CSV table of C-alpha atoms in Angstrom, one decimal:
chain,number,residue,atom,x,y,z
A,1,MET,CA,-10.8,-14.5,1.9
A,2,GLN,CA,-9.8,-12.2,4.8
A,3,SER,CA,-7.6,-15.0,6.3
A,4,GLN,CA,-5.9,-15.4,2.9
A,5,ASN,CA,-5.2,-11.7,2.6
A,6,LEU,CA,-3.7,-11.6,6.1
A,7,ARG,CA,-1.5,-14.6,5.2
A,8,ARG,CA,-0.2,-12.8,2.1
A,9,ILE,CA,0.5,-9.7,4.2
A,10,ALA,CA,2.4,-11.9,6.7
A,11,GLN,CA,4.3,-13.5,3.9
A,12,LEU,CA,5.4,-10.1,2.5
A,13,ALA,CA,6.3,-8.9,5.9
A,14,PHE,CA,8.3,-12.1,6.4
A,15,ILE,CA,10.3,-11.7,3.2
A,16,LEU,CA,11.0,-8.0,3.8
A,17,SER,CA,12.0,-8.7,7.4
A,18,ILE,CA,14.3,-11.5,6.5
A,19,ALA,CA,16.0,-9.3,3.9
A,20,ALA,CA,16.3,-6.5,6.4
A,21,ILE,CA,17.7,-8.6,9.2
A,22,LEU,CA,20.3,-10.3,6.9
A,23,THR,CA,21.4,-7.0,5.5
A,24,GLY,CA,21.8,-5.6,9.0
A,25,LEU,CA,23.5,-8.6,10.4
A,26,PHE,CA,26.0,-9.1,7.6
A,27,ARG,CA,26.9,-5.7,6.4
A,28,SER,CA,30.6,-5.0,6.5
A,29,THR,CA,30.3,-2.2,9.1
A,30,PRO,CA,27.9,-1.9,12.0
A,31,PRO,CA,25.0,0.5,11.5
A,32,GLN,CA,25.3,4.0,13.0
A,33,GLU,CA,24.0,4.3,16.5
A,34,LEU,CA,21.1,6.7,16.6
A,35,PHE,CA,20.8,6.7,20.3
A,36,PRO,CA,22.4,4.8,23.2
A,37,HIS,CA,21.8,1.0,22.6
A,38,SER,CA,19.8,1.6,19.4
A,39,ASP,CA,21.5,-1.4,17.9
A,40,LYS,CA,20.0,-3.6,20.6
A,41,VAL,CA,16.6,-2.2,19.8
A,42,GLY,CA,17.2,-3.1,16.2
A,43,HIS,CA,18.2,-6.6,17.1
A,44,VAL,CA,15.1,-7.2,19.3
A,45,ALA,CA,12.8,-5.6,16.7
A,46,GLY,CA,14.3,-7.4,13.8
A,47,PHE,CA,13.9,-10.9,15.3
A,48,LEU,CA,10.5,-10.0,16.8
A,49,VAL,CA,9.2,-9.1,13.3
A,50,VAL,CA,10.8,-12.1,11.6
A,51,ALA,CA,9.4,-14.4,14.3
A,52,ILE,CA,5.8,-13.1,14.2
A,53,SER,CA,5.6,-12.7,10.5
A,54,GLY,CA,7.1,-16.1,9.9
A,55,TYR,CA,4.7,-17.7,12.3
A,56,PHE,CA,1.7,-16.4,10.4
A,57,ALA,CA,3.3,-16.7,7.0
A,58,LEU,CA,4.5,-20.3,7.1
A,59,PRO,CA,2.4,-23.5,7.3
A,60,ALA,CA,1.6,-24.6,10.9
A,61,ASN,CA,3.5,-27.8,10.5
A,62,LEU,CA,6.8,-25.8,10.0
A,63,THR,CA,6.4,-23.8,13.3
A,64,LYS,CA,8.9,-25.9,15.4
A,65,ALA,CA,11.5,-26.2,12.6
A,66,PHE,CA,11.2,-22.4,11.9
A,67,THR,CA,11.6,-21.6,15.5
A,68,ALA,CA,14.7,-23.8,15.8
A,69,VAL,CA,16.3,-22.3,12.6
A,70,LEU,CA,15.5,-18.8,13.9
A,71,ILE,CA,17.2,-19.5,17.3
A,72,ILE,CA,20.2,-20.9,15.4
A,73,LEU,CA,20.4,-17.8,13.3
A,74,ALA,CA,20.0,-15.6,16.4
A,75,ILE,CA,23.1,-17.2,18.0
A,76,GLY,CA,25.0,-18.2,14.9
A,77,SER,CA,24.9,-14.8,13.2
A,78,GLU,CA,27.0,-13.3,16.0
A,79,TYR,CA,29.7,-16.0,15.5
A,80,ALA,CA,29.5,-15.5,11.7
A,81,GLN,CA,30.0,-11.8,12.0
A,82,ALA,CA,33.1,-12.3,14.0
A,83,SER,CA,34.4,-15.0,11.7
A,84,PHE,CA,33.8,-13.5,8.3
A,85,LEU,CA,33.5,-9.7,8.7
A,86,PRO,CA,36.7,-8.0,9.8
A,87,ALA,CA,35.0,-4.8,11.1
A,88,ARG,CA,32.4,-6.7,13.1
A,89,TYR,CA,32.8,-8.7,16.3
A,90,PHE,CA,30.9,-11.2,18.5
A,91,SER,CA,28.6,-9.5,21.0
A,92,LEU,CA,26.9,-11.5,23.7
A,93,GLN,CA,24.5,-8.6,24.3
A,94,ASP,CA,23.5,-8.7,20.6
A,95,MET,CA,22.9,-12.4,20.8
A,96,PHE,CA,20.7,-12.0,23.8
A,97,ALA,CA,18.8,-9.1,22.1
A,98,ASN,CA,18.2,-11.4,19.1
A,99,LEU,CA,16.9,-14.2,21.4
A,100,SER,CA,14.8,-11.6,23.3
A,101,GLY,CA,13.0,-10.6,20.1
A,102,ILE,CA,12.1,-14.3,19.5
A,103,LEU,CA,10.9,-14.7,23.2
A,104,ILE,CA,8.8,-11.6,23.0
A,105,ALA,CA,7.3,-12.8,19.7
A,106,GLY,CA,6.5,-16.2,21.4
A,107,ILE,CA,4.7,-14.4,24.2
A,108,ILE,CA,2.7,-12.2,21.8
A,109,ILE,CA,1.7,-15.3,19.8
A,110,ARG,CA,0.7,-17.2,23.0
A,111,ILE,CA,-1.5,-14.2,24.0
A,112,HIS,CA,-3.0,-14.2,20.6
A,113,HIS,CA,-3.9,-17.9,20.7
A,114,THR,CA,-5.3,-17.6,24.2
A,115,SER,CA,-7.5,-14.7,23.2
A,116,ASN,CA,-8.7,-16.6,20.1
A,117,ALA,CA,-9.5,-19.7,22.2
A,118,LYS,CA,-11.6,-17.6,24.6
A,119,LYS,CA,-13.5,-16.1,21.7
A,120,HIS,CA,-14.4,-19.5,20.3
A,121,GLN,CA,-15.7,-20.9,23.7
């Protein structure tokens, strides 16, 4: 029961984070900068939350495909912004921030699994 509730929470977080990241990535103008490099923090945080929530929300057999699609989105979204949105441009730093969020999520997930494995020994 508790596991099912956690999965539902992860699914809700996943849906909300996907909506937020797509809104942020594909809005016609960049978000206002709240502090120096706040956009980079947003890129890292957005992809971090999508990656972690997706990992726990989706079936385990989709993990590799989900990770591949997320990496493609992290890279491709920057190209798409430059191609389809006149006020937006390609940013290598944003692309690396996106990928960093995914990498940090992978590290957190690995630590979680290592911790769970030790508990069950």
